[in-house]
Coordinates of C-alpha atoms in Angstrom, one line a residue:
M1 CA 68.2 49.0 48.2
T2 CA 65.5 51.5 47.8
R3 CA 64.6 54.3 45.5
R4 CA 65.9 57.7 46.5
S5 CA 62.7 58.9 48.0
I6 CA 62.6 55.9 50.3
I7 CA 66.2 56.3 51.2
K8 CA 65.6 59.9 52.2
G9 CA 62.7 58.9 54.4
M10 CA 64.5 55.9 55.9
A11 CA 67.8 58.0 55.4
A12 CA 75.4 23.9 52.4
A13 CA 76.2 23.8 56.1
P14 CA 77.8 27.1 57.0
A15 CA 81.0 27.8 58.8
V16 CA 81.5 31.0 60.7
G17 CA 84.1 33.0 58.9
I18 CA 85.2 36.6 58.9
A19 CA 83.8 38.7 61.7
A20 CA 80.6 40.6 60.9
N21 CA 80.8 44.1 59.7
A22 CA 80.1 47.0 62.0
L23 CA 76.5 47.3 60.9
A24 CA 75.7 43.6 61.4
P25 CA 75.2 42.6 65.0
A26 CA 77.2 39.6 66.3
T27 CA 73.9 37.9 67.0
A28 CA 70.5 38.3 65.4
H29 CA 67.6 36.5 67.1
A30 CA 65.1 34.5 65.1
A31 CA 61.7 33.0 65.8
T32 CA 59.0 31.1 63.9
I33 CA 55.6 32.7 63.6
T34 CA 52.2 31.5 62.2
P35 CA 52.6 31.3 58.4
G36 CA 48.9 31.1 57.5
R37 CA 48.5 34.9 57.9
F38 CA 50.6 35.4 54.8
R39 CA 48.7 34.8 51.5
L40 CA 48.9 35.6 47.8
A41 CA 46.1 36.1 45.2
G42 CA 46.8 35.3 41.6
R43 CA 45.9 38.0 39.0
A44 CA 45.7 37.4 35.3
S45 CA 44.8 40.9 34.2
N46 CA 45.4 44.7 34.6
G47 CA 43.2 47.7 33.9
Y48 CA 43.6 47.1 30.1
G49 CA 42.5 43.5 30.0
T50 CA 44.0 40.1 30.5
F51 CA 47.7 39.8 30.2
A52 CA 47.3 36.9 27.7
A53 CA 45.1 38.9 25.4
L54 CA 47.2 42.0 25.6
N55 CA 50.4 40.1 24.8
A56 CA 48.6 38.3 22.0
G57 CA 47.7 41.7 20.6
L58 CA 51.4 42.7 20.7
A59 CA 52.4 39.5 19.0
G60 CA 50.2 40.5 16.1
K61 CA 52.2 43.7 15.7
L62 CA 55.7 42.7 16.7
T63 CA 58.2 39.9 16.2
K64 CA 58.2 37.5 19.0
V65 CA 61.5 36.0 20.0
S66 CA 62.8 33.5 22.5
A67 CA 65.1 34.1 25.4
S68 CA 67.6 31.9 23.7
A69 CA 67.6 34.3 20.7
V70 CA 68.3 37.2 23.0
I71 CA 71.1 35.3 24.7
A72 CA 72.6 34.6 21.3
D73 CA 72.4 38.4 20.4
T74 CA 74.4 39.9 23.3
N75 CA 76.0 43.3 22.4
R76 CA 78.2 44.2 25.5
K77 CA 81.3 42.6 27.0
A78 CA 81.7 42.0 30.7
K79 CA 85.0 41.8 32.4
R80 CA 86.0 38.5 34.1
L81 CA 86.9 38.8 37.8
T82 CA 90.1 36.8 38.7
S83 CA 89.9 37.6 42.4
A84 CA 87.4 38.6 45.0
P85 CA 85.9 42.1 44.3
S86 CA 85.8 44.9 46.9
T87 CA 85.6 43.4 50.4
A88 CA 84.2 40.0 49.4
K89 CA 85.8 36.7 50.6
A90 CA 85.4 33.0 49.7
F91 CA 85.4 34.0 46.0
Q92 CA 84.5 31.5 43.3
T93 CA 83.7 33.3 40.1
G94 CA 82.2 36.5 38.7
F95 CA 82.4 39.5 36.4
A96 CA 82.2 43.3 36.3
W97 CA 80.1 45.3 33.8
D98 CA 81.6 47.3 31.0
D99 CA 82.7 50.9 31.6
A100 CA 79.4 52.5 30.6
D101 CA 77.4 50.3 33.0
Q102 CA 79.9 50.8 35.8
K103 CA 79.6 54.5 35.6
V104 CA 75.9 55.1 34.8
K105 CA 74.2 56.6 37.9
Y106 CA 70.6 56.3 37.0
W107 CA 70.5 52.5 36.3
I108 CA 71.2 50.6 39.5
P109 CA 71.6 46.8 39.7
Q110 CA 69.6 44.9 42.3
G111 CA 68.4 41.3 41.7
V112 CA 70.3 38.2 40.6
S113 CA 69.3 34.7 39.4
T114 CA 70.9 32.1 37.2
S115 CA 70.0 29.2 34.9
A116 CA 70.8 27.0 37.9
D117 CA 67.6 28.5 39.4
A118 CA 65.7 28.0 36.2
Y119 CA 66.6 24.3 36.0
S120 CA 68.5 22.0 38.4
S121 CA 70.9 21.0 35.6
G122 CA 72.2 24.5 35.6
Y123 CA 71.3 25.0 32.0
Y124 CA 68.5 27.0 30.2
N125 CA 68.1 25.4 26.8
G126 CA 71.7 24.3 26.9
E127 CA 73.0 27.7 28.0
K128 CA 74.7 28.9 31.2
V129 CA 73.1 32.3 32.0
V130 CA 73.0 34.9 34.7
L131 CA 70.1 37.4 35.0
V132 CA 70.4 40.7 36.7
S133 CA 67.6 43.3 37.3
W134 CA 68.1 47.1 37.5
Y135 CA 65.9 50.0 38.4
F136 CA 66.0 53.6 37.1
E137 CA 66.8 56.3 39.6
G138 CA 66.2 59.8 38.2
N139 CA 67.5 61.7 41.2
T140 CA 71.1 60.5 41.4
D141 CA 72.7 63.1 43.5
D142 CA 70.0 64.6 45.8
D143 CA 70.4 67.7 43.5
A144 CA 67.3 68.8 41.6
A145 CA 69.5 70.2 38.8
L146 CA 70.8 66.6 38.2
E147 CA 67.5 64.9 38.2
Y148 CA 66.6 62.8 35.1
P149 CA 63.0 63.8 34.3
L150 CA 62.0 60.5 32.7
D151 CA 61.7 57.3 34.9
K152 CA 62.4 54.4 32.6
G153 CA 61.4 51.8 35.1
M154 CA 63.2 48.4 35.2
R155 CA 65.5 46.5 32.9
L156 CA 66.7 42.9 32.9
T157 CA 70.2 41.8 31.8
F158 CA 70.8 38.5 30.1
V159 CA 74.4 37.5 30.6
D160 CA 75.8 34.7 28.4
Y161 CA 78.1 32.9 30.9
N162 CA 79.0 29.9 28.7
S163 CA 82.5 31.3 28.8
A164 CA 83.3 32.6 32.3
A165 CA 86.5 34.0 30.9
A166 CA 84.6 36.2 28.4
P167 CA 81.0 36.8 29.4
T168 CA 78.8 39.0 27.2
Y169 CA 75.4 40.5 27.9
R170 CA 72.4 42.5 26.7
H171 CA 69.8 44.7 28.5
V172 CA 66.1 44.2 27.9
L173 CA 63.3 46.6 29.1
L174 CA 60.7 45.1 31.4
V175 CA 57.2 46.5 30.5
E176 CA 53.6 46.2 31.4
P177 CA 51.2 45.5 28.4
S178 CA 48.6 48.2 27.9
K179 CA 46.5 50.0 25.4
T180 CA 46.5 53.6 24.1
G181 CA 43.5 55.9 24.4
S182 CA 42.3 54.8 21.0
G183 CA 42.5 51.1 22.0
A184 CA 45.7 50.2 20.2
H185 CA 47.9 47.6 21.8
S186 CA 50.9 49.1 23.5
F187 CA 53.1 48.8 26.7
K188 CA 54.4 51.1 29.3
P189 CA 57.5 51.1 31.7
M190 CA 57.3 49.3 35.0
R191 CA 58.4 51.9 37.6
K192 CA 59.2 49.4 40.4
H193 CA 62.3 48.7 42.4
A194 CA 63.2 45.3 41.0
G195 CA 64.8 44.5 44.4
G196 CA 64.9 40.7 43.9
I197 CA 64.3 38.2 41.1
M198 CA 63.9 34.4 40.8
W199 CA 64.1 32.5 37.5
Y200 CA 62.1 29.3 37.6
G201 CA 61.6 27.3 34.3
D202 CA 60.5 29.9 31.8
L203 CA 59.1 32.2 34.4
L204 CA 60.8 35.2 36.0
Y205 CA 59.5 36.5 39.3
V206 CA 60.2 40.1 40.2
T207 CA 59.4 41.5 43.6
D208 CA 57.0 44.5 43.8
T209 CA 57.9 46.0 47.2
Y210 CA 54.5 47.1 48.2
K211 CA 52.2 44.8 46.2
G212 CA 53.6 41.3 45.8
L213 CA 55.2 39.6 42.8
R214 CA 55.2 40.4 39.1
V215 CA 55.7 37.4 36.7
F216 CA 57.2 37.5 33.2
D217 CA 57.3 34.6 30.7
L218 CA 60.6 34.4 28.9
R219 CA 58.9 32.8 26.0
T220 CA 57.1 36.1 25.3
L221 CA 59.9 38.6 24.4
F222 CA 59.4 41.1 21.5
K223 CA 61.8 42.8 19.1
V224 CA 61.1 46.6 18.9
S225 CA 62.6 49.6 17.3
A226 CA 65.5 51.2 19.1
T227 CA 65.5 54.7 17.4
Q228 CA 63.8 56.7 20.3
A229 CA 65.7 56.7 23.6
N230 CA 63.0 58.5 25.4
V231 CA 59.9 56.7 24.1
C232 CA 58.3 53.5 25.4
G233 CA 55.4 51.8 23.7
L234 CA 53.5 52.7 20.5
H235 CA 55.1 55.9 19.1
T236 CA 53.3 58.5 17.0
D237 CA 55.1 57.3 13.9
G238 CA 53.6 53.8 14.3
T239 CA 56.7 52.1 15.6
Y240 CA 57.0 50.4 18.9
Q241 CA 59.9 51.7 21.1
G242 CA 61.6 50.5 24.3
Y243 CA 63.7 53.5 25.4
G244 CA 66.4 52.6 22.9
Y245 CA 66.5 48.9 23.8
D246 CA 66.1 46.3 21.0
Y247 CA 63.9 43.9 23.1
V248 CA 61.1 44.2 25.7
L249 CA 59.7 41.6 28.1
P250 CA 56.1 42.2 29.0
Q251 CA 54.4 41.1 32.3
S252 CA 52.3 37.9 32.0
Y253 CA 50.8 37.5 35.5
A254 CA 50.9 38.8 39.1
Y255 CA 50.6 37.5 42.6
D256 CA 49.3 40.2 44.9
N257 CA 49.8 40.2 48.6
A258 CA 46.4 39.2 50.1
G259 CA 47.1 38.5 53.8
T260 CA 49.0 40.4 56.5
V261 CA 51.0 43.2 55.0
L262 CA 54.5 42.1 53.9
R263 CA 57.4 44.0 52.4
Y264 CA 58.5 42.1 49.2
S265 CA 62.1 43.2 49.2
A266 CA 63.8 40.2 47.7
I267 CA 63.1 36.6 46.6
G268 CA 65.1 33.4 46.6
L269 CA 64.5 29.8 45.3
D270 CA 65.0 26.8 47.6
R271 CA 65.5 23.5 45.6
A272 CA 66.3 21.6 48.8
T273 CA 62.6 21.4 49.9
N274 CA 60.1 19.0 48.4
P275 CA 58.5 20.5 46.5
D276 CA 60.7 23.5 45.6
S277 CA 59.8 26.7 47.3
L278 CA 60.3 30.4 47.2
V279 CA 61.3 32.7 50.1
I280 CA 60.5 36.4 50.5
S281 CA 62.7 38.6 52.7
E282 CA 62.0 42.0 54.2
Y283 CA 64.4 45.0 54.3
S284 CA 64.6 47.4 57.2
K285 CA 67.0 50.2 57.9
S286 CA 67.2 49.8 61.7
G287 CA 65.7 46.3 62.3
T288 CA 62.1 47.6 62.3
V289 CA 60.2 47.2 59.0
S290 CA 58.4 50.2 57.7
Y291 CA 54.9 49.9 56.2
T292 CA 54.3 53.7 56.0
D293 CA 56.4 54.6 53.0
G294 CA 54.1 53.2 50.3
D295 CA 50.6 51.9 49.4
F296 CA 50.9 48.3 50.6
N297 CA 48.5 45.5 49.7
G298 CA 47.3 43.5 52.7
T299 CA 45.9 44.1 56.2
N300 CA 47.6 45.0 59.5
T301 CA 46.0 42.0 61.2
G302 CA 48.7 40.1 63.0
R303 CA 51.4 42.4 61.7
T304 CA 54.8 42.4 63.2
T305 CA 57.5 44.9 62.2
T306 CA 60.4 42.5 62.9
P307 CA 62.0 41.5 59.5
K308 CA 60.6 38.2 58.2
L309 CA 61.4 35.4 55.8
V310 CA 58.2 33.9 54.4
R311 CA 58.0 30.7 52.3
W312 CA 55.6 29.5 49.6
P313 CA 55.7 26.0 47.9
L314 CA 56.1 25.8 44.2
D315 CA 54.6 23.5 41.6
Q316 CA 57.5 21.9 39.7
T317 CA 55.2 21.3 36.6
D318 CA 53.7 24.8 35.9
R319 CA 56.4 26.7 37.9
R320 CA 53.8 28.6 39.9
P321 CA 53.0 28.6 43.6
S322 CA 51.2 25.3 44.5
S323 CA 49.6 27.0 47.5
L324 CA 48.7 30.7 47.9
T325 CA 49.1 30.4 51.6
A326 CA 52.6 30.5 53.1
T327 CA 53.9 27.3 54.7
E328 CA 56.7 28.9 56.8
A329 CA 57.3 32.3 58.4
V330 CA 60.3 33.3 60.5
T331 CA 61.3 36.6 62.1
V332 CA 64.9 37.6 62.4
K333 CA 66.1 40.6 64.2
Q334 CA 68.6 41.7 61.5
K335 CA 68.7 45.1 59.9
K336 CA 69.6 45.8 56.3
I337 CA 68.7 42.4 54.8
Q338 CA 69.1 42.9 51.1
G339 CA 68.6 39.3 49.9
A340 CA 67.8 35.8 51.2
V341 CA 68.1 32.2 50.0
S342 CA 67.2 29.1 51.9
R343 CA 68.1 25.4 52.0
K344 CA 65.2 23.8 54.0
N345 CA 65.5 25.4 57.5
R346 CA 68.9 26.9 56.8
H347 CA 68.7 30.6 55.7
Y348 CA 71.3 32.8 54.2
L349 CA 71.1 36.6 54.3
S350 CA 73.0 39.4 52.5
V351 CA 73.4 42.3 54.9
S352 CA 74.6 45.7 53.7
G353 CA 76.7 48.3 55.3
G354 CA 76.1 51.3 53.0
P355 CA 78.4 52.8 50.4
E356 CA 81.6 52.7 52.5
A357 CA 81.3 49.4 54.6
K358 CA 81.7 45.8 53.7
G359 CA 78.6 43.6 53.3
A360 CA 78.1 40.2 55.0
L361 CA 76.7 36.8 54.2
R362 CA 74.9 35.7 57.4
T363 CA 73.1 32.5 58.2
F364 CA 70.6 31.1 60.7
T365 CA 68.2 28.2 61.1
S366 CA 64.4 28.4 61.5
T367 CA 64.7 26.6 64.9
G368 CA 67.8 28.5 66.0
S369 CA 68.0 31.7 67.9
T370 CA 70.9 33.6 66.4
A371 CA 72.4 34.5 63.0
T372 CA 76.1 34.3 62.4
T373 CA 78.4 35.6 59.7
V374 CA 79.6 33.1 57.0
T375 CA 81.9 35.5 55.1
N376 CA 82.2 39.1 53.8
L377 CA 80.5 40.4 50.7
A378 CA 81.3 43.3 48.6
V379 CA 80.3 46.9 49.5
G380 CA 76.8 47.5 48.3
C381 CA 75.7 43.9 48.4
E382 CA 72.2 43.2 47.2
D383 CA 70.2 40.1 46.1
L384 CA 71.3 36.4 46.5
S385 CA 70.9 33.3 44.4
F386 CA 71.9 29.8 45.7
H387 CA 73.7 27.6 43.1
S388 CA 74.1 23.9 44.1
K389 CA 77.4 22.2 43.3
D390 CA 75.3 19.5 41.6
A391 CA 74.3 21.8 38.7
S392 CA 76.2 20.1 36.0
G393 CA 78.5 21.9 33.7
W394 CA 79.4 24.8 36.0
A395 CA 82.2 22.7 37.6
Y396 CA 82.0 24.0 41.1
S397 CA 83.3 21.6 43.8
E398 CA 80.9 23.0 46.4
S399 CA 77.8 25.1 46.4
V400 CA 78.0 28.8 45.8
I401 CA 75.9 31.8 46.4
W402 CA 75.7 34.6 43.8
N403 CA 75.5 38.3 44.8
V404 CA 75.3 41.6 43.0
S405 CA 76.6 44.9 44.2
E406 CA 74.9 48.2 43.4
Y407 CA 77.1 51.3 43.6
D408 CA 78.5 52.9 40.5
K409 CA 82.2 52.2 39.7
T410 CA 82.2 49.2 42.1
R411 CA 79.5 47.0 40.5
Y412 CA 80.1 43.3 40.5
V413 CA 78.2 40.0 39.9
Y414 CA 80.0 37.2 41.7
A415 CA 79.6 34.0 43.6
V416 CA 81.1 33.1 47.0
R417 CA 81.4 29.6 48.4
A418 CA 78.4 28.9 50.6
D419 CA 80.4 27.5 53.5
G420 CA 82.6 30.5 53.6
S421 CA 85.8 28.6 52.9

């Protein structure tokens, strides 16, 4: 769930299914709290200028491409899953990465979203797509001799899922637009955790653990040179490089936390509310959220360290928050929440058990007092994405919830039936 330094410091109506794993309590108490203390502040610029002007400057130097073009240009083959991976139950569909991405230790998958989040039809410009975020972990073995000296930040994987039997994919580097010392347009890596993502229309929301949300516009992708695996941005030879990737996706906006301090661990879309809404969840190792391991935005006024789910409404026209003040906040005494999705007052959590124990999909209601286990998830479970059975073309007879698992050699992206059947 967290970068190595943090790990060291921190060391549909549901049906109750398989018993919870040993690290998930049989009951997890929930309670509503005042939502108005949680607020966002929109930000259209960074220290180099406005995102719009910076990206326009890049457009004058690079070839701009659409997300559809990237999806049509996949270069890796995933492996179809024909049965439940690892310890997961209630399996519906899914895939595993190719051998290289299964084995790589310094790129770690975290967030998941699909074109059924982007649009209720389930399609993005006629395509069925899965998105997965990864973060770069330079110290992969707690051994200084094995540290990778260059942190490459975050990447996003576009998975062409039009054929579930033969999915293909391509990685894209997530970057922040910038300028060089001489004022030339450039970009730099985004060294964040990428713990959760939400795809909504053309916009991709990525959680920034300590700060809030980073926003990327999928209509603003750029083709770059892929000749320098260890260079990002404007190179000395005049080329633009993205650590060996063919495409980069620059940040286009931000929502900074502006109220009571909140840990932005994961994000989920709720299409059952009117209007649609997003929900932020908090991770904790022991059931008490830490706010001492990073430079958090926000104040301590009214702070509670019990893990929370906080909701903001969305504008279904411009795909941005329609209010910067939260409309719901719920505490839940549950440790190791890695992801959350909601359907009105019904909430689903992915709860991890570390590298050896099974994960769990748990559920509770805003007005209820306890969380119960729906089904088992794979070892190393991370982010969640709810996929309604009404999303046309995917042909699921009931709603499913997507999950991604993080540990090398056992990395899967898969969907389980939301009722645990």
